[in-house]
CSV table of C-alpha atoms in Angstrom, one decimal:
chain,number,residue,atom,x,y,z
A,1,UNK,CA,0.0,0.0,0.0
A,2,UNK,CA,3.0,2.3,0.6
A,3,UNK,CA,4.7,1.6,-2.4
A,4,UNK,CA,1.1,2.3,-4.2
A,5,UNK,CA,1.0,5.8,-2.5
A,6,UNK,CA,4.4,7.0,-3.5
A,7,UNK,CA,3.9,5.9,-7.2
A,8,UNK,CA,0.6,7.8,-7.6
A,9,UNK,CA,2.0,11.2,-5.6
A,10,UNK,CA,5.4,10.6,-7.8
A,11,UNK,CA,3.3,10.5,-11.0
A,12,UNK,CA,1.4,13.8,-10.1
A,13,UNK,CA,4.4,15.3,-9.3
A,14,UNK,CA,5.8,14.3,-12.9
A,15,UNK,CA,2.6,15.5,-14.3
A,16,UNK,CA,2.9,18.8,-12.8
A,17,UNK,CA,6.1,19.3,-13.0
A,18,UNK,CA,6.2,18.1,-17.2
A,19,UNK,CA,2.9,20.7,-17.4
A,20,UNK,CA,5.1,23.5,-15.7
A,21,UNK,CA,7.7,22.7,-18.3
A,22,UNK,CA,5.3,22.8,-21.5
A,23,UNK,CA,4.2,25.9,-20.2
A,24,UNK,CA,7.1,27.7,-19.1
A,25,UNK,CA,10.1,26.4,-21.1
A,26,UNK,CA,11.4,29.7,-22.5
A,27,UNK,CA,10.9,33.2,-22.0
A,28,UNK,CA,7.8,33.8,-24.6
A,29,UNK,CA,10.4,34.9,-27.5
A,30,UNK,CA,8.5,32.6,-29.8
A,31,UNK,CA,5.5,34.2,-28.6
A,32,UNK,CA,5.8,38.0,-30.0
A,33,UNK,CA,4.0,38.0,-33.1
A,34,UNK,CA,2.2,40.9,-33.8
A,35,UNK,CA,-0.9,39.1,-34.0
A,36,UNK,CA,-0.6,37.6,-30.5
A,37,UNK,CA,-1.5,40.2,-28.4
A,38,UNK,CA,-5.0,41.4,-27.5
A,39,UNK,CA,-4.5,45.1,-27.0
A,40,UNK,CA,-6.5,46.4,-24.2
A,41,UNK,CA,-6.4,42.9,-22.5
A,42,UNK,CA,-4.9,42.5,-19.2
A,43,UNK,CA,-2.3,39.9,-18.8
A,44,UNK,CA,-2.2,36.7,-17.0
A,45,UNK,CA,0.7,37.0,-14.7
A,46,UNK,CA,1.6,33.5,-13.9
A,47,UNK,CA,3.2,32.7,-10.2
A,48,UNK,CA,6.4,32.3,-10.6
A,49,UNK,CA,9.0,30.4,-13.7
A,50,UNK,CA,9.8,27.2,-13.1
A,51,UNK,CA,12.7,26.3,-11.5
A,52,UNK,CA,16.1,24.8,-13.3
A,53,UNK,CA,15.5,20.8,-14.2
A,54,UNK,CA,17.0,18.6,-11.5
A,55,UNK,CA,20.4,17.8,-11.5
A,56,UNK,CA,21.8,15.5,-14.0
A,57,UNK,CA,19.0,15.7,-16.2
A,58,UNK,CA,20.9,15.9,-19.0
A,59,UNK,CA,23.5,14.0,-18.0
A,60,UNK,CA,23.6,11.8,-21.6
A,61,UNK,CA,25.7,14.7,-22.8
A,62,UNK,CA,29.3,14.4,-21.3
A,63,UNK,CA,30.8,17.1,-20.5
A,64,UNK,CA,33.9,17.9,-22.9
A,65,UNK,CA,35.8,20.9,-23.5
A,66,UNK,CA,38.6,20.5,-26.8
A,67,UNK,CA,41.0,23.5,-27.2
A,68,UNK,CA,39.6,26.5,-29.6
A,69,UNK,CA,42.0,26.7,-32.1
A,70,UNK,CA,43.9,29.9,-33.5
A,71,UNK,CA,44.2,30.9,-36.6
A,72,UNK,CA,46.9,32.8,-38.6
A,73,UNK,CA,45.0,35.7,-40.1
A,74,UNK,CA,48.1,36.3,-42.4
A,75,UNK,CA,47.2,32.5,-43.5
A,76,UNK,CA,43.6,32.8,-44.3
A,77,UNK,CA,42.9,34.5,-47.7
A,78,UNK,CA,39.2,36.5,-47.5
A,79,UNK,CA,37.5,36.7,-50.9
A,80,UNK,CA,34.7,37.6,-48.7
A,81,UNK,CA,36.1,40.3,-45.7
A,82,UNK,CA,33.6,39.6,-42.4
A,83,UNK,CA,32.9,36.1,-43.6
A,84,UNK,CA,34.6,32.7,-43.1
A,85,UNK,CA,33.7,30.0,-46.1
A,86,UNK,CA,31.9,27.0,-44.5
A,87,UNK,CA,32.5,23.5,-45.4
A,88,UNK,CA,30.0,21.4,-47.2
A,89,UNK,CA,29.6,17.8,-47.0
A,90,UNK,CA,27.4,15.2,-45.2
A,91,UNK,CA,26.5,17.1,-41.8
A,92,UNK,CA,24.5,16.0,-38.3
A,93,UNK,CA,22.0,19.1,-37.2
A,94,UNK,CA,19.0,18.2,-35.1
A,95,UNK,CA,19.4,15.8,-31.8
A,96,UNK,CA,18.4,12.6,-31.0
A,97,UNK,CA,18.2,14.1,-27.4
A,98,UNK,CA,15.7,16.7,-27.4
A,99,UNK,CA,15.2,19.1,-24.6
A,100,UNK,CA,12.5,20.8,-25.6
A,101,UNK,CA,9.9,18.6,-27.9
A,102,UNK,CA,7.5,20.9,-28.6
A,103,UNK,CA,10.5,22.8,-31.0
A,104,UNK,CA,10.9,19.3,-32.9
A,105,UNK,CA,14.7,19.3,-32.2
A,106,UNK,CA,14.4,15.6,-33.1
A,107,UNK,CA,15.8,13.6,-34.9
A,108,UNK,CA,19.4,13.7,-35.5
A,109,UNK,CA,20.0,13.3,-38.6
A,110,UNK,CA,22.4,13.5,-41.7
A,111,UNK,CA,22.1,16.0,-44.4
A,112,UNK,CA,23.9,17.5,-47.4
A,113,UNK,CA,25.2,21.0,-47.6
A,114,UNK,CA,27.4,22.6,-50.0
A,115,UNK,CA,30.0,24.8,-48.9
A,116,UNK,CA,28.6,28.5,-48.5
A,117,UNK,CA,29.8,31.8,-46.9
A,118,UNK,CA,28.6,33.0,-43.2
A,119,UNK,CA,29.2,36.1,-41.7
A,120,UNK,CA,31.4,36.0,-38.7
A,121,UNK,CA,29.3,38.4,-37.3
A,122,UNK,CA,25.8,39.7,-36.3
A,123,UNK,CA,24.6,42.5,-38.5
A,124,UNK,CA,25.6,45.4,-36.3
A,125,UNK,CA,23.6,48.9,-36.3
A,126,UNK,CA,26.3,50.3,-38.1
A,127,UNK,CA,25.8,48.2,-41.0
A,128,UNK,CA,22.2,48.4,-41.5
A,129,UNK,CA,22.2,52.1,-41.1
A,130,UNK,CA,24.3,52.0,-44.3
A,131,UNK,CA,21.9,50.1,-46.1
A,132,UNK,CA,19.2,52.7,-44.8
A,133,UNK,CA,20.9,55.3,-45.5
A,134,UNK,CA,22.0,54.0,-49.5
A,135,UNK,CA,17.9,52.4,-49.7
A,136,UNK,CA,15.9,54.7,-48.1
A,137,UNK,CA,14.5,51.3,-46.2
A,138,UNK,CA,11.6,51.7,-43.6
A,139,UNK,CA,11.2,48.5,-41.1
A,140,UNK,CA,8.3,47.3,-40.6
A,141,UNK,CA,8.2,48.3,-36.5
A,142,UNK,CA,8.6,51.6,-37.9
A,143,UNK,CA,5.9,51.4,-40.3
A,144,UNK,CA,3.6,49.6,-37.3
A,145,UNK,CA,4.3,51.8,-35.4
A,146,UNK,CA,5.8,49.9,-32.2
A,147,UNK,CA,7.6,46.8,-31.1
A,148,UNK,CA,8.4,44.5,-28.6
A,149,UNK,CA,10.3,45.6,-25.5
A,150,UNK,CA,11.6,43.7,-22.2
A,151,UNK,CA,10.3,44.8,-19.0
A,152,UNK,CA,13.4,45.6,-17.4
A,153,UNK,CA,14.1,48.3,-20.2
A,154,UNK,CA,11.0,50.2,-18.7
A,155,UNK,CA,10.6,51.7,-15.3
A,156,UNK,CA,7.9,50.4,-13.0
A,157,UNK,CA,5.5,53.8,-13.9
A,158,UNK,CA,6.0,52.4,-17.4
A,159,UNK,CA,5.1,49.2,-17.1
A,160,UNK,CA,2.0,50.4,-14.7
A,161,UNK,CA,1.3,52.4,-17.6
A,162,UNK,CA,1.7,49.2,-20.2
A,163,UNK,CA,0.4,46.3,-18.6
A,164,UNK,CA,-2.7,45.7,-20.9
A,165,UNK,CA,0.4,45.4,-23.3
A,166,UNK,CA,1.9,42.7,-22.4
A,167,UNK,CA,1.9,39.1,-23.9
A,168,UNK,CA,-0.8,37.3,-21.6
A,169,UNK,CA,1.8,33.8,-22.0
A,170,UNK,CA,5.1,36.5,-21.3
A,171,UNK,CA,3.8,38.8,-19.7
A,172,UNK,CA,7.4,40.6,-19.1
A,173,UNK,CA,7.2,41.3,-22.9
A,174,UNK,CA,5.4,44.7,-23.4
A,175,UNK,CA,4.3,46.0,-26.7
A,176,UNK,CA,5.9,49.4,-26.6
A,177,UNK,CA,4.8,52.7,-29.4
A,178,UNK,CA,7.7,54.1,-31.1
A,179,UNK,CA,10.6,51.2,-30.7
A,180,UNK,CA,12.6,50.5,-33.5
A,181,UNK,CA,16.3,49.4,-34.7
A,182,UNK,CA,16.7,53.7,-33.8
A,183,UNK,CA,15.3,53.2,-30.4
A,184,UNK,CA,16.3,49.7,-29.4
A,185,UNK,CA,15.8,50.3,-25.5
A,186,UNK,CA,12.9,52.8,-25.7
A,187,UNK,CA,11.0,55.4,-27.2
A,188,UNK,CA,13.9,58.1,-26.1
A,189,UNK,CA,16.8,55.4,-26.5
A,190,UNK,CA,19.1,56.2,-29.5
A,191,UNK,CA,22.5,54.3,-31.3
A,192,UNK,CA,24.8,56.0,-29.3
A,193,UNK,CA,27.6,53.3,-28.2
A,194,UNK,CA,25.8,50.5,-29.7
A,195,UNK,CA,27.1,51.2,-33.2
A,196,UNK,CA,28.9,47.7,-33.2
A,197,UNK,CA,26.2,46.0,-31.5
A,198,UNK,CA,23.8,43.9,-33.4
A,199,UNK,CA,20.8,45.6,-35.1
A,200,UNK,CA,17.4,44.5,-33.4
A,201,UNK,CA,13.6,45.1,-33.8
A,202,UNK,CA,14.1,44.1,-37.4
A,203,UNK,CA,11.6,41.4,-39.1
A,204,UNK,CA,12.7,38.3,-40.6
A,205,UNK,CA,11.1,40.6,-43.9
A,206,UNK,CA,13.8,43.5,-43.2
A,207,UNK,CA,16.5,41.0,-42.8
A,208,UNK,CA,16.1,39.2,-46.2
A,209,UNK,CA,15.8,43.2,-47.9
A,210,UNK,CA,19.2,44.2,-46.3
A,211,UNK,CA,21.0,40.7,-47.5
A,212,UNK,CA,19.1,41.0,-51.1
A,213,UNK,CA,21.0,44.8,-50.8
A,214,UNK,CA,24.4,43.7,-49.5
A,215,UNK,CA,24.5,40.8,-52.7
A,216,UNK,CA,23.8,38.0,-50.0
A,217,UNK,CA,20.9,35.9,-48.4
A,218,UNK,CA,19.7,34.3,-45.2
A,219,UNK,CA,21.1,31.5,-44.3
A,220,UNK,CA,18.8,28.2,-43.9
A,221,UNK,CA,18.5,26.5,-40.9
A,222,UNK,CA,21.1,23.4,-42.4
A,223,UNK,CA,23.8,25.8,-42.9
A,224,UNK,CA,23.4,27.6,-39.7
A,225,UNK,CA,23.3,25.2,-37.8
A,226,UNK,CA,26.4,23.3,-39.8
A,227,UNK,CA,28.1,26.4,-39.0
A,228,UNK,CA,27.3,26.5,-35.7
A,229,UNK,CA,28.9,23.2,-35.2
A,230,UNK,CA,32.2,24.1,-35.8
A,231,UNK,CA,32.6,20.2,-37.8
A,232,UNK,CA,32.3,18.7,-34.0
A,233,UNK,CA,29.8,16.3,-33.9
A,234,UNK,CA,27.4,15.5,-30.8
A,235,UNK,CA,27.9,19.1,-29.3
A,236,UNK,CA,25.9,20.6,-27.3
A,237,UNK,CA,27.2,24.8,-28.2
A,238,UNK,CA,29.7,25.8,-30.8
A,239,UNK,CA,32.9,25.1,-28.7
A,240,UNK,CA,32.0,21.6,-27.4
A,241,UNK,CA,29.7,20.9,-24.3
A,242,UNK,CA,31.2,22.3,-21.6
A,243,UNK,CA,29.1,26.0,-21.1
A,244,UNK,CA,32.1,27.6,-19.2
A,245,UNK,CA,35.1,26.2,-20.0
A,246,UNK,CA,38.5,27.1,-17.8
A,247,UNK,CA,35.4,29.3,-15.8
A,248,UNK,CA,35.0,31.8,-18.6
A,249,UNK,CA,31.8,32.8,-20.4
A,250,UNK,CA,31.9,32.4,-24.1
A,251,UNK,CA,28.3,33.6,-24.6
A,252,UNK,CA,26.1,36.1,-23.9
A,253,UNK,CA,23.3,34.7,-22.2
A,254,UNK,CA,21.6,35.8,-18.1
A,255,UNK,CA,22.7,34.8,-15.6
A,256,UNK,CA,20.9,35.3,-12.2
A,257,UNK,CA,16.7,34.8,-11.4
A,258,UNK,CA,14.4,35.3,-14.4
A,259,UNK,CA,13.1,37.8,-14.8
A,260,UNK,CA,14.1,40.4,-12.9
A,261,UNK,CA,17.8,39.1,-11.7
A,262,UNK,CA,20.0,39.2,-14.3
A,263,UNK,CA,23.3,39.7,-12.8
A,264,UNK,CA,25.5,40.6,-16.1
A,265,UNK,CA,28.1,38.1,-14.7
A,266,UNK,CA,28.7,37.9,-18.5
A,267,UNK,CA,29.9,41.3,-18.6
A,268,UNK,CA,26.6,42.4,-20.3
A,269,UNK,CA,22.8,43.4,-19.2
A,270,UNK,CA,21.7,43.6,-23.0
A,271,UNK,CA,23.0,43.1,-26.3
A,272,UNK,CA,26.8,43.2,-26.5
A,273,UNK,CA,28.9,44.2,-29.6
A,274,UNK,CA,28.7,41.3,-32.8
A,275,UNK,CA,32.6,40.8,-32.5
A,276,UNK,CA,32.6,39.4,-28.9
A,277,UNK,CA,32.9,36.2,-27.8
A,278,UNK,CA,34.4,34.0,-30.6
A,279,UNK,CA,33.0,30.5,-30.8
A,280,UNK,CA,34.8,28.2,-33.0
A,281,UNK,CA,37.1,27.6,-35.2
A,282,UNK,CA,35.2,29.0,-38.1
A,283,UNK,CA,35.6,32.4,-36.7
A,284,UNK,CA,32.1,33.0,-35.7
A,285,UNK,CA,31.2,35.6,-33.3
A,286,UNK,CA,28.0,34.7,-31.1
A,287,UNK,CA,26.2,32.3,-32.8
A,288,UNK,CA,24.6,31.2,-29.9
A,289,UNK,CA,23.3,33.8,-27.2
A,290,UNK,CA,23.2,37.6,-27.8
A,291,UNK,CA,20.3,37.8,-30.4
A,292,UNK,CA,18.2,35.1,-31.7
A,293,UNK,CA,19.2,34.8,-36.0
A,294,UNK,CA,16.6,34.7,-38.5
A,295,UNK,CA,16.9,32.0,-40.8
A,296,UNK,CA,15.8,31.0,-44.1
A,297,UNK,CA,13.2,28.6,-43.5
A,298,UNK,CA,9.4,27.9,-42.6
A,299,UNK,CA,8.8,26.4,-39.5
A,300,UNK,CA,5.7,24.5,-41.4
A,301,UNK,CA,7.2,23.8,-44.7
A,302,UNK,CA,3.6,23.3,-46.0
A,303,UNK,CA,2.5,27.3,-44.8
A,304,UNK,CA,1.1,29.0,-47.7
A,305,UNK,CA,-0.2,31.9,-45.2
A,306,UNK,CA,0.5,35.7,-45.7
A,307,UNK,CA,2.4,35.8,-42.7
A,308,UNK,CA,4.0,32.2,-41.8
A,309,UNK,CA,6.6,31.6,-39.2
A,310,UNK,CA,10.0,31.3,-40.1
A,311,UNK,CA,12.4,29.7,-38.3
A,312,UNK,CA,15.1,31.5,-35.6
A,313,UNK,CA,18.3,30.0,-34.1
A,314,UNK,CA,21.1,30.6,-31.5
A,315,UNK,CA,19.0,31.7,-28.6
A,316,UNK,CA,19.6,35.2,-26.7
A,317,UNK,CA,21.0,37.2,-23.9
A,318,UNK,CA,18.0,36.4,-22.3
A,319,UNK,CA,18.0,33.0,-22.1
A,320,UNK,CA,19.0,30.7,-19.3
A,321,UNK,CA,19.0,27.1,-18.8
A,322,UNK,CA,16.5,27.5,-16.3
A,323,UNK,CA,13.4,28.3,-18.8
A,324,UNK,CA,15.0,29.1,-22.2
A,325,UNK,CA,17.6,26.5,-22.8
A,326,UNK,CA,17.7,27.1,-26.0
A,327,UNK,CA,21.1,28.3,-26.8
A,328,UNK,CA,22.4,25.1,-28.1
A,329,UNK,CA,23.1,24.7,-31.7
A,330,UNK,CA,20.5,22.0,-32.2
A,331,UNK,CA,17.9,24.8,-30.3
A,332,UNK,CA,15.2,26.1,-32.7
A,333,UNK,CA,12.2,28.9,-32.4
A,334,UNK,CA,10.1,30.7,-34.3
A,335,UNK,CA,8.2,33.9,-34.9
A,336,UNK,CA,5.8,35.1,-38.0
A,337,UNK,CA,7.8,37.0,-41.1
A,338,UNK,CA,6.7,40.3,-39.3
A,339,UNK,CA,7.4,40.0,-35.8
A,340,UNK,CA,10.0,42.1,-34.3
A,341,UNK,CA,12.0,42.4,-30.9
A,342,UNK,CA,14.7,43.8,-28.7
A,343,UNK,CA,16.2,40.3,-29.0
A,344,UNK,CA,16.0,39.5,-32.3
A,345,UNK,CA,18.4,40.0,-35.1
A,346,UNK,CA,20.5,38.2,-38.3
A,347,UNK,CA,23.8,37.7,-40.2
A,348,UNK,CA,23.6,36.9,-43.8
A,349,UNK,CA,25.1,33.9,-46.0
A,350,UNK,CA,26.4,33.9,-49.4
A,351,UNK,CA,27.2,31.2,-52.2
A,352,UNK,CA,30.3,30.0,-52.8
């Protein structure tokens, strides 16, 4: 009879504790599509985030750490300058180990990619206020009129102010007038020392018009995630499995309680600039953490809709193993072709 009572309360624990995990397994990135919000509803504000997973709950990844290599510059010949040529050939992308199912990281499997160009880096403000500048280009949160904003980027008045704003499922995302890739942190926010940090509030829409400008494209999930990689196989983040190796951070992710804690032990509240924190050996720069990457693809490759979802990678400086483990190479998301955010950004691809 004992052993009959501690199977059915361990059961409803697992239930409840699988539930919170469905429910609360990210921090509502995937959820800021314009469409998403009912203006003028209030918000459910849940209790509290679910806690980190138990110890050793992932412990069928071992924990390795191989040396990043160097490189000679003087040895590597750019046809390309700011991007590193990736090599083709029969890759592994997805994971047989999924932690999140709902984002259908599974299956591991093997692919074909030909050999293609990456940027090392996120496009930076600098760079898409040349292409503004030489275009003429309007984003699409300018022409809405507004865009998604984290709640610690307003003061409590403002969120007072904004709470029947929020996402009802996030609700420390607020829908915020006047934020664009000009005002990244507010209404009355501007570039200044964030030149070289990566553009954001930009639509998977804007993205592909600045590649199709600077002669490239978006890259599709495959190659991103190929290049993410690094040509390890059965790695957990660009560099190998071990998040800190040697104690350092090599990411820009938070650290600290979620969502009001983060403790910058990174060296970073926000964004921080696209050429920090080198990866691997393919001389990419934050390909996991910092801003989530637009990619190429649908997330349904059967949506015919105006407005599908496409698909994002790499995860954010908001993200923390806790809720939003998704800063893994194998990691996946998605938001519709319009959505923008203070998180969100690209780098572009081009044929060999």
């Amino acid at each position: 009879m004992k052993l009959k009572k501690e199977f059915a309360f361990h059961s409803v624990l697992w239930l409840i504790l699988n539930q919170c995990q469905l429910t609360w397994s990210d921090c509502g990135c995937q959820k800021l599509n314009r469409e998403s919000i009912a203006e003028n509803q209030p918000a459910t504000v849940p209790e509290q985030v679910c806690q980190q997973k138990a110890r050793g709950s992932n412990s069928h990844y071992r924990d390795y750490y191989g040396e990043l290599e160097s490189r000679d510059e003087a040895d590597v010949e750019e046809e390309f300058p700011g991007m590193s040529i990736i090599p083709g050939g029969t890759v592994s992308v997805g994971t047989d180990k999924p932690h999140f199912g709902q984002d259908r990281e599974a299956p591991k499997r093997k692919v074909k990619v030909a050999d293609f160009y990456l940027d090392k880096y996120e496009v930076s403000n600098d760079d898409f206020e040349q292409f503004v500048l030489a275009t003429n280009y309007t984003t699409e949160a300018e022409r809405f009129g507004d865009s998604f904003l984290f709640k610690t980027l307003l003061d409590p008045a403002e969120q007072k102010q904004l709470e029947d704003f929020r996402v009802a499922s996030a609700p420390w995302w607020y829908k915020v007038k006047d934020v664009n890739w000009r005002h990244p942190y507010g209404p009355a926010s501007n570039l200044n020392g964030l030149g070289q940090h990566p553009v954001v509030h930009v639509s998977w829409r804007d993205a592909r018009k600045y590649c199709h400008w600077a002669g490239k494209r978006l890259p599709t999930e495959t190659e991103w995630e190929a290049a993410c990689r690094g040509g390890k196989e059965d790695k957990l983040y660009p560099w190998g499995n071990k998040l800190m190796p040697r104690d350092q951070h090599w990411l820009n992710i938070w650290q600290g309680e979620f969502p009001d804690g983060n403790l910058a032990d990174d060296g970073f509240e926000y964004t921080c600039p696209v050429d920090a924190f080198r990866q691997n050996v393919y001389d990419l720069h934050n390909m996991v953490g910092n801003v989530w990457e637009w990619t190429a693809d649908l997330w349904d490759a059967t949506d015919v809709s105006l407005n599908p979802n496409r698909v994002k990678k790499g995860g954010s400086y908001l993200c923390h193993k806790s809720y939003c483990y998704r800063y893994r190479c194998a990691a996946r998301s998605q938001n519709t072709e319009d959505s923008s955010a203070g998180n969100l950004g690209f780098r572009c691809a081009k044929d060999t």
